[in-house]
Amino acid sequence: MQNKSIPLEADALGAPYPVIHRRLLHWVEEVAALCQPQQIYWCDGSPAEYERLMAAMTASGAAIRLKQKSNSVLFRSHPGDVARIEDRTFISTHHRDDAGPTNNWIAPDELKRTMTGLYRGCMAGRTLYVIPFSMGPIGSPLAKIGVEITDSAYVVCNMHIMTRVGRGVIEALGADGEFVPCLHSVGAPLRPGAADIVWPCAPLEQKYISHFPEENLIWSYGSGYGGNALLGKKCFALRIASAMARREGWLAEHMLILRLISPTGKHYHIAGAFPSACGKTNLAMIQPTLPGWRAECIGDDIAWTHIGPDGRLYAINPEAGFFGVAPGTSVRSNPMAMATLRANTIFTNCALTDDGDVWWEGMSPAPAHLIDWQGRAWHPGDARPAAHPNARFTVPAVQCPVISPDWEKPEGVPLDIFIFGGRRASVMPLVIEAFDWDHGVFLAATASSETTAANVGAVGNLRRDPFAMRPFCGYNMADYFGHWLAMGDRLGDRAPRIFYVNWFRKSAAGKWLWPGYGENSRVLAWMCDRLEGRVGAQTTPIGRLPEPTDLDLNGLALPTENLHELLRVDANEWQAELSDIERHFTCFGARLPERLRQQVINLATRLNTV
Ligand code: OXD
Ligand code: MN
């Protein structure tokens, strides 16, 4: 370590670069006094720093170097620390109603008291790392700064990839710039002389992922898993940022951003919200199969959007890397992701091959022997998966072969289309075009999806996941719907067009009806052609759908009955859906915007008049 053991009382707490921000220095001092680390280390974000930390983690056995991928490593987490934990995630506001019915709530005083008790002495024997980071390119008018304190070198290395870390951020902060303090500890103090374990963390009941949106503050304790520990991502860029965005008149969304380029060279910018592990990364890196169409990736998980000087909505990807789900990623499903992962990647909870590479379910036929994600021998046919279903890769976005040359444009890209969706085996057709903005907000507010392994809990249960933001909205979801309606009013006729998709509909025999992946470009092209008024649609009670002949299916051997089923709107199924939507909205009580109540009435009327 370069700036090793530094006494806590040292001026400026041992930062290797000038820090003139008194509030930041005070906060670091305060946290150090509470958490009692052995030393403090200020990150500079340099490749040398990454290499030193990785070398130390490799030497300790926490990281395994991969022989087949340059500068890449595999980590294996504790088996109880593999995913986000929504049950242990809190939005702590003074009034419970301000967190709303979709969030867990504990009053700030009580939560801080409990967590202060946990933080006391929690970094004993460990290093306190200070990570100054920027969400968005440093200096972009849309970027925001955070400082994460953590006792995990794994977190530091992941933050290097996922955000812009270091000295430049401290310079941008100056003496009194705004930053979001993000405090993280794995919650596993080391007694003097005790050996560390490979993946330190705290038991489930001591894990807390806490947000104080009224003071832009994040406290996370007990988990080293990405979504709980890389605090720039879900905690800052979604939960805290969504609350900031409402106050300041913009949107922080769980969305990929892509640029689709038509055969005539016209650019369409599309932002798409899908729940975790529902194919955002695949769509973000889509390779269109439709002749002449091309796509560039701008982001795969988060979009911050602002109304620009021309009245249009502009989006940036605040992240610098991809923290993607590995299982299911293959040369067929996402060749661009596979190419992105060729080097400089942190893999977590993947299986290890005998020749020193990673493997996961869905990548290729299983090798005859592997070491599974828990370090045990594995053979094809074993009952348990070799990689954890939520195994992840962390990789720099710039390595993506189809990253857009404009992905770091400080002012962002102007959005033409919003897509919402989820994973549903039935009921929801392949694509719906909203009648107007309010109807689009209604489609998004009632989005539903089967749960995935990205959260600890049951997989495959259908739940409403409004805007794919249920786990990430930092305030009352009913107010969030209202904010979207208000943004639509401000955007007027410059608002992006809204669509809803479902790539995951199945036949009665349980087979996928739509091939997905690159073929999704056919649906995207229909959307773009709708914008241009070049292609038709049929009006149904639930929105506008393509007629079978409106989709360009040239070269795709799609059975006619599949297409029919993909575009079928079943009146009985939709009556049941309507009742479920009414139940879903009930939990928001009087806070639900009247305009969404009206949408329910409109849908009921349309269903009853067919
Ligand atoms: C993610 C998630 O990691 O949504 O992006 O869980
Ligand atoms: Mn996500």
mmCIF file with all atom_site columns, C-alpha atoms in Angstrom, residues 143-339:
data_model
loop_
_atom_site.group_PDB
_atom_site.id
_atom_site.type_symbol
_atom_site.label_atom_id
_atom_site.label_alt_id
_atom_site.label_comp_id
_atom_site.label_asym_id
_atom_site.label_entity_id
_atom_site.label_seq_id
_atom_site.pdbx_PDB_ins_code
_atom_site.Cartn_x
_atom_site.Cartn_y
_atom_site.Cartn_z
_atom_site.occupancy
_atom_site.B_iso_or_equiv
_atom_site.pdbx_formal_charge
_atom_site.auth_seq_id
_atom_site.auth_comp_id
_atom_site.auth_asym_id
_atom_site.auth_atom_id
_atom_site.pdbx_PDB_model_num
ATOM 1   C CA . ALA A 1 143 ? -23.009 14.458  -13.151 1.00 0.00 ? 143 ALA A CA 1
ATOM 2   C CA . LYS A 1 144 ? -23.162 14.187  -9.362  1.00 0.00 ? 144 LYS A CA 1
ATOM 3   C CA . ILE A 1 145 ? -20.462 13.410  -6.849  1.00 0.00 ? 145 ILE A CA 1
ATOM 4   C CA . GLY A 1 146 ? -20.404 10.871  -4.045  1.00 0.00 ? 146 GLY A CA 1
ATOM 5   C CA . VAL A 1 147 ? -17.793 9.776   -1.556  1.00 0.00 ? 147 VAL A CA 1
ATOM 6   C CA . GLU A 1 148 ? -17.944 6.184   -0.401  1.00 0.00 ? 148 GLU A CA 1
ATOM 7   C CA . ILE A 1 149 ? -16.209 5.052   2.756   1.00 0.00 ? 149 ILE A CA 1
ATOM 8   C CA . THR A 1 150 ? -15.766 1.290   2.822   1.00 0.00 ? 150 THR A CA 1
ATOM 9   C CA . ASP A 1 151 ? -13.636 -1.344  4.504   1.00 0.00 ? 151 ASP A CA 1
ATOM 10  C CA . SER A 1 152 ? -13.670 -3.607  1.443   1.00 0.00 ? 152 SER A CA 1
ATOM 11  C CA . ALA A 1 153 ? -10.915 -3.623  -1.191  1.00 0.00 ? 153 ALA A CA 1
ATOM 12  C CA . TYR A 1 154 ? -13.316 -5.611  -3.440  1.00 0.00 ? 154 TYR A CA 1
ATOM 13  C CA . VAL A 1 155 ? -15.662 -2.623  -3.303  1.00 0.00 ? 155 VAL A CA 1
ATOM 14  C CA . VAL A 1 156 ? -12.819 -0.223  -4.167  1.00 0.00 ? 156 VAL A CA 1
ATOM 15  C CA . CYS A 1 157 ? -11.830 -2.233  -7.267  1.00 0.00 ? 157 CYS A CA 1
ATOM 16  C CA . ASN A 1 158 ? -15.438 -2.575  -8.414  1.00 0.00 ? 158 ASN A CA 1
ATOM 17  C CA . MET A 1 159 ? -15.997 1.173   -7.891  1.00 0.00 ? 159 MET A CA 1
ATOM 18  C CA . HIS A 1 160 ? -12.929 1.840   -10.070 1.00 0.00 ? 160 HIS A CA 1
ATOM 19  C CA . ILE A 1 161 ? -14.775 0.082   -12.902 1.00 0.00 ? 161 ILE A CA 1
ATOM 20  C CA . MET A 1 162 ? -18.345 1.217   -12.240 1.00 0.00 ? 162 MET A CA 1
ATOM 21  C CA . THR A 1 163 ? -17.693 4.915   -11.549 1.00 0.00 ? 163 THR A CA 1
ATOM 22  C CA . ARG A 1 164 ? -15.059 7.597   -12.145 1.00 0.00 ? 164 ARG A CA 1
ATOM 23  C CA . VAL A 1 165 ? -12.864 7.511   -9.046  1.00 0.00 ? 165 VAL A CA 1
ATOM 24  C CA . GLY A 1 166 ? -10.117 9.693   -7.666  1.00 0.00 ? 166 GLY A CA 1
ATOM 25  C CA . ARG A 1 167 ? -8.274  12.939  -7.564  1.00 0.00 ? 167 ARG A CA 1
ATOM 26  C CA . GLY A 1 168 ? -10.247 14.588  -10.397 1.00 0.00 ? 168 GLY A CA 1
ATOM 27  C CA . VAL A 1 169 ? -13.388 14.212  -8.315  1.00 0.00 ? 169 VAL A CA 1
ATOM 28  C CA . ILE A 1 170 ? -11.779 15.883  -5.311  1.00 0.00 ? 170 ILE A CA 1
ATOM 29  C CA . GLU A 1 171 ? -10.697 18.733  -7.569  1.00 0.00 ? 171 GLU A CA 1
ATOM 30  C CA . ALA A 1 172 ? -14.243 19.063  -8.954  1.00 0.00 ? 172 ALA A CA 1
ATOM 31  C CA . LEU A 1 173 ? -15.572 19.171  -5.359  1.00 0.00 ? 173 LEU A CA 1
ATOM 32  C CA . GLY A 1 174 ? -13.330 22.078  -4.419  1.00 0.00 ? 174 GLY A CA 1
ATOM 33  C CA . ALA A 1 175 ? -13.906 23.612  -0.984  1.00 0.00 ? 175 ALA A CA 1
ATOM 34  C CA . ASP A 1 176 ? -17.648 23.278  -0.712  1.00 0.00 ? 176 ASP A CA 1
ATOM 35  C CA . GLY A 1 177 ? -19.083 21.220  -3.579  1.00 0.00 ? 177 GLY A CA 1
ATOM 36  C CA . GLU A 1 178 ? -22.075 18.972  -2.981  1.00 0.00 ? 178 GLU A CA 1
ATOM 37  C CA . PHE A 1 179 ? -21.447 15.282  -2.430  1.00 0.00 ? 179 PHE A CA 1
ATOM 38  C CA . VAL A 1 180 ? -23.493 12.328  -1.206  1.00 0.00 ? 180 VAL A CA 1
ATOM 39  C CA . PRO A 1 181 ? -21.814 10.635  1.777   1.00 0.00 ? 181 PRO A CA 1
ATOM 40  C CA . CYS A 1 182 ? -22.029 6.855   1.295   1.00 0.00 ? 182 CYS A CA 1
ATOM 41  C CA . LEU A 1 183 ? -20.912 4.791   4.285   1.00 0.00 ? 183 LEU A CA 1
ATOM 42  C CA . HIS A 1 184 ? -20.301 1.073   3.828   1.00 0.00 ? 184 HIS A CA 1
ATOM 43  C CA . SER A 1 185 ? -18.881 -1.645  6.011   1.00 0.00 ? 185 SER A CA 1
ATOM 44  C CA . VAL A 1 186 ? -18.878 -5.397  5.504   1.00 0.00 ? 186 VAL A CA 1
ATOM 45  C CA . GLY A 1 187 ? -19.594 -5.589  9.226   1.00 0.00 ? 187 GLY A CA 1
ATOM 46  C CA . ALA A 1 188 ? -16.831 -8.027  10.158  1.00 0.00 ? 188 ALA A CA 1
ATOM 47  C CA . PRO A 1 189 ? -14.239 -6.470  12.502  1.00 0.00 ? 189 PRO A CA 1
ATOM 48  C CA . LEU A 1 190 ? -10.959 -8.339  12.818  1.00 0.00 ? 190 LEU A CA 1
ATOM 49  C CA . ARG A 1 191 ? -9.568  -9.085  16.253  1.00 0.00 ? 191 ARG A CA 1
ATOM 50  C CA . PRO A 1 192 ? -5.817  -8.420  16.623  1.00 0.00 ? 192 PRO A CA 1
ATOM 51  C CA . GLY A 1 193 ? -3.880  -11.198 14.938  1.00 0.00 ? 193 GLY A CA 1
ATOM 52  C CA . ALA A 1 194 ? -7.029  -12.887 13.585  1.00 0.00 ? 194 ALA A CA 1
ATOM 53  C CA . ALA A 1 195 ? -6.879  -14.092 9.979   1.00 0.00 ? 195 ALA A CA 1
ATOM 54  C CA . ASP A 1 196 ? -9.381  -12.583 7.577   1.00 0.00 ? 196 ASP A CA 1
ATOM 55  C CA . ILE A 1 197 ? -11.869 -14.750 5.748   1.00 0.00 ? 197 ILE A CA 1
ATOM 56  C CA . VAL A 1 198 ? -12.299 -14.773 1.987   1.00 0.00 ? 198 VAL A CA 1
ATOM 57  C CA . TRP A 1 199 ? -15.623 -12.880 1.890   1.00 0.00 ? 199 TRP A CA 1
ATOM 58  C CA . PRO A 1 200 ? -16.312 -11.092 5.183   1.00 0.00 ? 200 PRO A CA 1
ATOM 59  C CA . CYS A 1 201 ? -19.916 -10.023 5.843   1.00 0.00 ? 201 CYS A CA 1
ATOM 60  C CA . ALA A 1 202 ? -22.471 -9.901  8.650   1.00 0.00 ? 202 ALA A CA 1
ATOM 61  C CA . PRO A 1 203 ? -25.416 -12.229 9.315   1.00 0.00 ? 203 PRO A CA 1
ATOM 62  C CA . LEU A 1 204 ? -28.662 -11.448 7.473   1.00 0.00 ? 204 LEU A CA 1
ATOM 63  C CA . GLU A 1 205 ? -30.426 -9.844  10.438  1.00 0.00 ? 205 GLU A CA 1
ATOM 64  C CA . GLN A 1 206 ? -27.540 -7.381  10.827  1.00 0.00 ? 206 GLN A CA 1
ATOM 65  C CA . LYS A 1 207 ? -27.532 -6.360  7.185   1.00 0.00 ? 207 LYS A CA 1
ATOM 66  C CA . TYR A 1 208 ? -28.987 -2.899  6.550   1.00 0.00 ? 208 TYR A CA 1
ATOM 67  C CA . ILE A 1 209 ? -29.049 -1.052  3.227   1.00 0.00 ? 209 ILE A CA 1
ATOM 68  C CA . SER A 1 210 ? -30.340 2.334   4.389   1.00 0.00 ? 210 SER A CA 1
ATOM 69  C CA . HIS A 1 211 ? -31.181 5.559   2.623   1.00 0.00 ? 211 HIS A CA 1
ATOM 70  C CA . PHE A 1 212 ? -31.978 8.938   4.129   1.00 0.00 ? 212 PHE A CA 1
ATOM 71  C CA . PRO A 1 213 ? -33.295 10.819  1.077   1.00 0.00 ? 213 PRO A CA 1
ATOM 72  C CA . GLU A 1 214 ? -34.148 13.946  3.085   1.00 0.00 ? 214 GLU A CA 1
ATOM 73  C CA . GLU A 1 215 ? -30.420 14.456  3.752   1.00 0.00 ? 215 GLU A CA 1
ATOM 74  C CA . ASN A 1 216 ? -28.941 12.656  0.705   1.00 0.00 ? 216 ASN A CA 1
ATOM 75  C CA . LEU A 1 217 ? -27.217 10.098  2.892   1.00 0.00 ? 217 LEU A CA 1
ATOM 76  C CA . ILE A 1 218 ? -26.526 6.362   2.484   1.00 0.00 ? 218 ILE A CA 1
ATOM 77  C CA . TRP A 1 219 ? -25.561 3.881   5.203   1.00 0.00 ? 219 TRP A CA 1
ATOM 78  C CA . SER A 1 220 ? -24.958 0.266   4.220   1.00 0.00 ? 220 SER A CA 1
ATOM 79  C CA . TYR A 1 221 ? -23.840 -2.429  6.630   1.00 0.00 ? 221 TYR A CA 1
ATOM 80  C CA . GLY A 1 222 ? -23.119 -6.124  6.511   1.00 0.00 ? 222 GLY A CA 1
ATOM 81  C CA . SER A 1 223 ? -23.106 -7.055  2.811   1.00 0.00 ? 223 SER A CA 1
ATOM 82  C CA . GLY A 1 224 ? -20.324 -7.069  0.208   1.00 0.00 ? 224 GLY A CA 1
ATOM 83  C CA . TYR A 1 225 ? -22.649 -7.866  -2.727  1.00 0.00 ? 225 TYR A CA 1
ATOM 84  C CA . GLY A 1 226 ? -22.525 -5.283  -5.536  1.00 0.00 ? 226 GLY A CA 1
ATOM 85  C CA . GLY A 1 227 ? -26.057 -3.920  -5.351  1.00 0.00 ? 227 GLY A CA 1
ATOM 86  C CA . ASN A 1 228 ? -25.720 -3.506  -1.571  1.00 0.00 ? 228 ASN A CA 1
ATOM 87  C CA . ALA A 1 229 ? -22.102 -2.352  -1.430  1.00 0.00 ? 229 ALA A CA 1
ATOM 88  C CA . LEU A 1 230 ? -21.208 -0.393  -4.594  1.00 0.00 ? 230 LEU A CA 1
ATOM 89  C CA . LEU A 1 231 ? -23.143 2.550   -3.281  1.00 0.00 ? 231 LEU A CA 1
ATOM 90  C CA . GLY A 1 232 ? -22.900 4.672   -6.428  1.00 0.00 ? 232 GLY A CA 1
ATOM 91  C CA . LYS A 1 233 ? -25.229 2.293   -8.231  1.00 0.00 ? 233 LYS A CA 1
ATOM 92  C CA . LYS A 1 234 ? -28.626 1.347   -6.782  1.00 0.00 ? 234 LYS A CA 1
ATOM 93  C CA . CYS A 1 235 ? -28.308 3.352   -3.559  1.00 0.00 ? 235 CYS A CA 1
ATOM 94  C CA . PHE A 1 236 ? -27.131 6.685   -5.024  1.00 0.00 ? 236 PHE A CA 1
ATOM 95  C CA . ALA A 1 237 ? -27.898 6.652   -8.765  1.00 0.00 ? 237 ALA A CA 1
ATOM 96  C CA . LEU A 1 238 ? -31.417 5.279   -8.226  1.00 0.00 ? 238 LEU A CA 1
ATOM 97  C CA . ARG A 1 239 ? -32.791 5.579   -4.680  1.00 0.00 ? 239 ARG A CA 1
ATOM 98  C CA . ILE A 1 240 ? -31.227 8.867   -3.578  1.00 0.00 ? 240 ILE A CA 1
ATOM 99  C CA . ALA A 1 241 ? -31.097 10.291  -7.114  1.00 0.00 ? 241 ALA A CA 1
ATOM 100 C CA . SER A 1 242 ? -34.797 9.544   -7.735  1.00 0.00 ? 242 SER A CA 1
ATOM 101 C CA . ALA A 1 243 ? -35.685 11.638  -4.680  1.00 0.00 ? 243 ALA A CA 1
ATOM 102 C CA . MET A 1 244 ? -33.283 14.411  -5.789  1.00 0.00 ? 244 MET A CA 1
ATOM 103 C CA . ALA A 1 245 ? -34.750 14.219  -9.300  1.00 0.00 ? 245 ALA A CA 1
ATOM 104 C CA . ARG A 1 246 ? -38.271 14.786  -8.036  1.00 0.00 ? 246 ARG A CA 1
ATOM 105 C CA . ARG A 1 247 ? -37.148 17.833  -6.047  1.00 0.00 ? 247 ARG A CA 1
ATOM 106 C CA . GLU A 1 248 ? -35.120 19.201  -8.958  1.00 0.00 ? 248 GLU A CA 1
ATOM 107 C CA . GLY A 1 249 ? -37.409 18.299  -11.896 1.00 0.00 ? 249 GLY A CA 1
ATOM 108 C CA . TRP A 1 250 ? -35.611 15.464  -13.666 1.00 0.00 ? 250 TRP A CA 1
ATOM 109 C CA . LEU A 1 251 ? -35.761 11.649  -13.744 1.00 0.00 ? 251 LEU A CA 1
ATOM 110 C CA . ALA A 1 252 ? -33.397 8.967   -12.372 1.00 0.00 ? 252 ALA A CA 1
ATOM 111 C CA . GLU A 1 253 ? -34.448 5.661   -13.885 1.00 0.00 ? 253 GLU A CA 1
ATOM 112 C CA . HIS A 1 254 ? -33.628 1.934   -13.970 1.00 0.00 ? 254 HIS A CA 1
ATOM 113 C CA . MET A 1 255 ? -33.103 2.037   -17.720 1.00 0.00 ? 255 MET A CA 1
ATOM 114 C CA . LEU A 1 256 ? -30.711 0.974   -20.437 1.00 0.00 ? 256 LEU A CA 1
ATOM 115 C CA . ILE A 1 257 ? -29.957 3.518   -23.146 1.00 0.00 ? 257 ILE A CA 1
ATOM 116 C CA . LEU A 1 258 ? -29.287 2.569   -26.748 1.00 0.00 ? 258 LEU A CA 1
ATOM 117 C CA . ARG A 1 259 ? -28.956 4.304   -30.094 1.00 0.00 ? 259 ARG A CA 1
ATOM 118 C CA . LEU A 1 260 ? -30.663 2.554   -32.985 1.00 0.00 ? 260 LEU A CA 1
ATOM 119 C CA . ILE A 1 261 ? -29.527 3.622   -36.435 1.00 0.00 ? 261 ILE A CA 1
ATOM 120 C CA . SER A 1 262 ? -31.914 3.120   -39.365 1.00 0.00 ? 262 SER A CA 1
ATOM 121 C CA . PRO A 1 263 ? -30.831 2.050   -42.859 1.00 0.00 ? 263 PRO A CA 1
ATOM 122 C CA . THR A 1 264 ? -30.956 5.739   -43.872 1.00 0.00 ? 264 THR A CA 1
ATOM 123 C CA . GLY A 1 265 ? -28.634 6.664   -40.987 1.00 0.00 ? 265 GLY A CA 1
ATOM 124 C CA . LYS A 1 266 ? -31.235 8.289   -38.728 1.00 0.00 ? 266 LYS A CA 1
ATOM 125 C CA . HIS A 1 267 ? -30.502 8.015   -34.994 1.00 0.00 ? 267 HIS A CA 1
ATOM 126 C CA . TYR A 1 268 ? -33.198 6.957   -32.528 1.00 0.00 ? 268 TYR A CA 1
ATOM 127 C CA . HIS A 1 269 ? -32.367 7.029   -28.832 1.00 0.00 ? 269 HIS A CA 1
ATOM 128 C CA . ILE A 1 270 ? -34.253 4.496   -26.775 1.00 0.00 ? 270 ILE A CA 1
ATOM 129 C CA . ALA A 1 271 ? -34.360 4.147   -22.989 1.00 0.00 ? 271 ALA A CA 1
ATOM 130 C CA . GLY A 1 272 ? -35.790 0.902   -21.648 1.00 0.00 ? 272 GLY A CA 1
ATOM 131 C CA . ALA A 1 273 ? -36.853 -0.057  -18.131 1.00 0.00 ? 273 ALA A CA 1
ATOM 132 C CA . PHE A 1 274 ? -37.007 -3.744  -17.272 1.00 0.00 ? 274 PHE A CA 1
ATOM 133 C CA . PRO A 1 275 ? -36.713 -5.386  -13.862 1.00 0.00 ? 275 PRO A CA 1
ATOM 134 C CA . SER A 1 276 ? -33.366 -6.831  -12.796 1.00 0.00 ? 276 SER A CA 1
ATOM 135 C CA . ALA A 1 277 ? -32.176 -9.847  -14.792 1.00 0.00 ? 277 ALA A CA 1
ATOM 136 C CA . CYS A 1 278 ? -34.802 -9.383  -17.545 1.00 0.00 ? 278 CYS A CA 1
ATOM 137 C CA . GLY A 1 279 ? -32.412 -8.685  -20.421 1.00 0.00 ? 279 GLY A CA 1
ATOM 138 C CA . LYS A 1 280 ? -31.466 -4.979  -20.142 1.00 0.00 ? 280 LYS A CA 1
ATOM 139 C CA . THR A 1 281 ? -27.812 -5.735  -20.852 1.00 0.00 ? 281 THR A CA 1
ATOM 140 C CA . ASN A 1 282 ? -28.753 -7.908  -23.848 1.00 0.00 ? 282 ASN A CA 1
ATOM 141 C CA . LEU A 1 283 ? -30.992 -5.216  -25.317 1.00 0.00 ? 283 LEU A CA 1
ATOM 142 C CA . ALA A 1 284 ? -28.437 -2.489  -24.601 1.00 0.00 ? 284 ALA A CA 1
ATOM 143 C CA . MET A 1 285 ? -25.884 -4.377  -26.735 1.00 0.00 ? 285 MET A CA 1
ATOM 144 C CA . ILE A 1 286 ? -28.341 -5.645  -29.350 1.00 0.00 ? 286 ILE A CA 1
ATOM 145 C CA . GLN A 1 287 ? -27.023 -6.757  -32.739 1.00 0.00 ? 287 GLN A CA 1
ATOM 146 C CA . PRO A 1 288 ? -30.018 -6.042  -35.020 1.00 0.00 ? 288 PRO A CA 1
ATOM 147 C CA . THR A 1 289 ? -30.877 -8.879  -37.364 1.00 0.00 ? 289 THR A CA 1
ATOM 148 C CA . LEU A 1 290 ? -32.910 -6.560  -39.616 1.00 0.00 ? 290 LEU A CA 1
ATOM 149 C CA . PRO A 1 291 ? -30.778 -5.705  -42.650 1.00 0.00 ? 291 PRO A CA 1
ATOM 150 C CA . GLY A 1 292 ? -29.403 -2.163  -42.604 1.00 0.00 ? 292 GLY A CA 1
ATOM 151 C CA . TRP A 1 293 ? -30.172 -1.418  -38.933 1.00 0.00 ? 293 TRP A CA 1
ATOM 152 C CA . ARG A 1 294 ? -27.331 -0.905  -36.454 1.00 0.00 ? 294 ARG A CA 1
ATOM 153 C CA . ALA A 1 295 ? -27.182 -0.215  -32.733 1.00 0.00 ? 295 ALA A CA 1
ATOM 154 C CA . GLU A 1 296 ? -24.797 1.407   -30.273 1.00 0.00 ? 296 GLU A CA 1
ATOM 155 C CA . CYS A 1 297 ? -24.812 0.935   -26.510 1.00 0.00 ? 297 CYS A CA 1
ATOM 156 C CA . ILE A 1 298 ? -24.883 3.931   -24.170 1.00 0.00 ? 298 ILE A CA 1
ATOM 157 C CA . GLY A 1 299 ? -25.767 2.261   -20.870 1.00 0.00 ? 299 GLY A CA 1
ATOM 158 C CA . ASP A 1 300 ? -27.265 -0.980  -19.547 1.00 0.00 ? 300 ASP A CA 1
ATOM 159 C CA . ASP A 1 301 ? -28.833 -0.187  -16.178 1.00 0.00 ? 301 ASP A CA 1
ATOM 160 C CA . ILE A 1 302 ? -29.369 3.460   -15.225 1.00 0.00 ? 302 ILE A CA 1
ATOM 161 C CA . ALA A 1 303 ? -30.441 6.615   -17.049 1.00 0.00 ? 303 ALA A CA 1
ATOM 162 C CA . TRP A 1 304 ? -30.492 10.146  -15.667 1.00 0.00 ? 304 TRP A CA 1
ATOM 163 C CA . THR A 1 305 ? -32.656 12.329  -17.865 1.00 0.00 ? 305 THR A CA 1
ATOM 164 C CA . HIS A 1 306 ? -33.131 16.100  -17.955 1.00 0.00 ? 306 HIS A CA 1
ATOM 165 C CA . ILE A 1 307 ? -35.116 18.436  -20.133 1.00 0.00 ? 307 ILE A CA 1
ATOM 166 C CA . GLY A 1 308 ? -32.660 20.222  -22.414 1.00 0.00 ? 308 GLY A CA 1
ATOM 167 C CA . PRO A 1 309 ? -32.716 23.796  -23.750 1.00 0.00 ? 309 PRO A CA 1
ATOM 168 C CA . ASP A 1 310 ? -34.710 22.608  -26.816 1.00 0.00 ? 310 ASP A CA 1
ATOM 169 C CA . GLY A 1 311 ? -37.435 21.141  -24.591 1.00 0.00 ? 311 GLY A CA 1
ATOM 170 C CA . ARG A 1 312 ? -36.480 17.528  -25.344 1.00 0.00 ? 312 ARG A CA 1
ATOM 171 C CA . LEU A 1 313 ? -35.488 14.934  -22.786 1.00 0.00 ? 313 LEU A CA 1
ATOM 172 C CA . TYR A 1 314 ? -31.731 14.147  -22.677 1.00 0.00 ? 314 TYR A CA 1
ATOM 173 C CA . ALA A 1 315 ? -30.241 11.061  -21.017 1.00 0.00 ? 315 ALA A CA 1
ATOM 174 C CA . ILE A 1 316 ? -26.833 10.187  -19.624 1.00 0.00 ? 316 ILE A CA 1
ATOM 175 C CA . ASN A 1 317 ? -25.600 6.881   -18.287 1.00 0.00 ? 317 ASN A CA 1
ATOM 176 C CA . PRO A 1 318 ? -24.160 7.846   -14.891 1.00 0.00 ? 318 PRO A CA 1
ATOM 177 C CA . GLU A 1 319 ? -22.111 4.642   -14.662 1.00 0.00 ? 319 GLU A CA 1
ATOM 178 C CA . ALA A 1 320 ? -18.737 3.786   -16.199 1.00 0.00 ? 320 ALA A CA 1
ATOM 179 C CA . GLY A 1 321 ? -19.048 0.007   -16.276 1.00 0.00 ? 321 GLY A CA 1
ATOM 180 C CA . PHE A 1 322 ? -21.444 -2.908  -16.500 1.00 0.00 ? 322 PHE A CA 1
ATOM 181 C CA . PHE A 1 323 ? -22.325 -5.019  -13.460 1.00 0.00 ? 323 PHE A CA 1
ATOM 182 C CA . GLY A 1 324 ? -24.185 -7.680  -15.393 1.00 0.00 ? 324 GLY A CA 1
ATOM 183 C CA . VAL A 1 325 ? -25.777 -11.050 -14.743 1.00 0.00 ? 325 VAL A CA 1
ATOM 184 C CA . ALA A 1 326 ? -23.463 -13.743 -16.152 1.00 0.00 ? 326 ALA A CA 1
ATOM 185 C CA . PRO A 1 327 ? -25.717 -16.838 -16.449 1.00 0.00 ? 327 PRO A CA 1
ATOM 186 C CA . GLY A 1 328 ? -27.499 -16.883 -19.788 1.00 0.00 ? 328 GLY A CA 1
ATOM 187 C CA . THR A 1 329 ? -24.896 -14.650 -21.424 1.00 0.00 ? 329 THR A CA 1
ATOM 188 C CA . SER A 1 330 ? -23.479 -16.381 -24.496 1.00 0.00 ? 330 SER A CA 1
ATOM 189 C CA . VAL A 1 331 ? -22.224 -15.750 -27.989 1.00 0.00 ? 331 VAL A CA 1
ATOM 190 C CA . ARG A 1 332 ? -25.810 -16.324 -29.159 1.00 0.00 ? 332 ARG A CA 1
ATOM 191 C CA . SER A 1 333 ? -27.657 -14.212 -26.558 1.00 0.00 ? 333 SER A CA 1
ATOM 192 C CA . ASN A 1 334 ? -25.177 -11.360 -26.292 1.00 0.00 ? 334 ASN A CA 1
ATOM 193 C CA . PRO A 1 335 ? -22.022 -11.616 -28.433 1.00 0.00 ? 335 PRO A CA 1
ATOM 194 C CA . MET A 1 336 ? -21.061 -8.025  -27.604 1.00 0.00 ? 336 MET A CA 1
ATOM 195 C CA . ALA A 1 337 ? -21.101 -8.745  -23.851 1.00 0.00 ? 337 ALA A CA 1
ATOM 196 C CA . MET A 1 338 ? -18.947 -11.834 -24.422 1.00 0.00 ? 338 MET A CA 1
ATOM 197 C CA . ALA A 1 339 ? -16.450 -9.704  -26.364 1.00 0.00 ? 339 ALA A CA 1
#
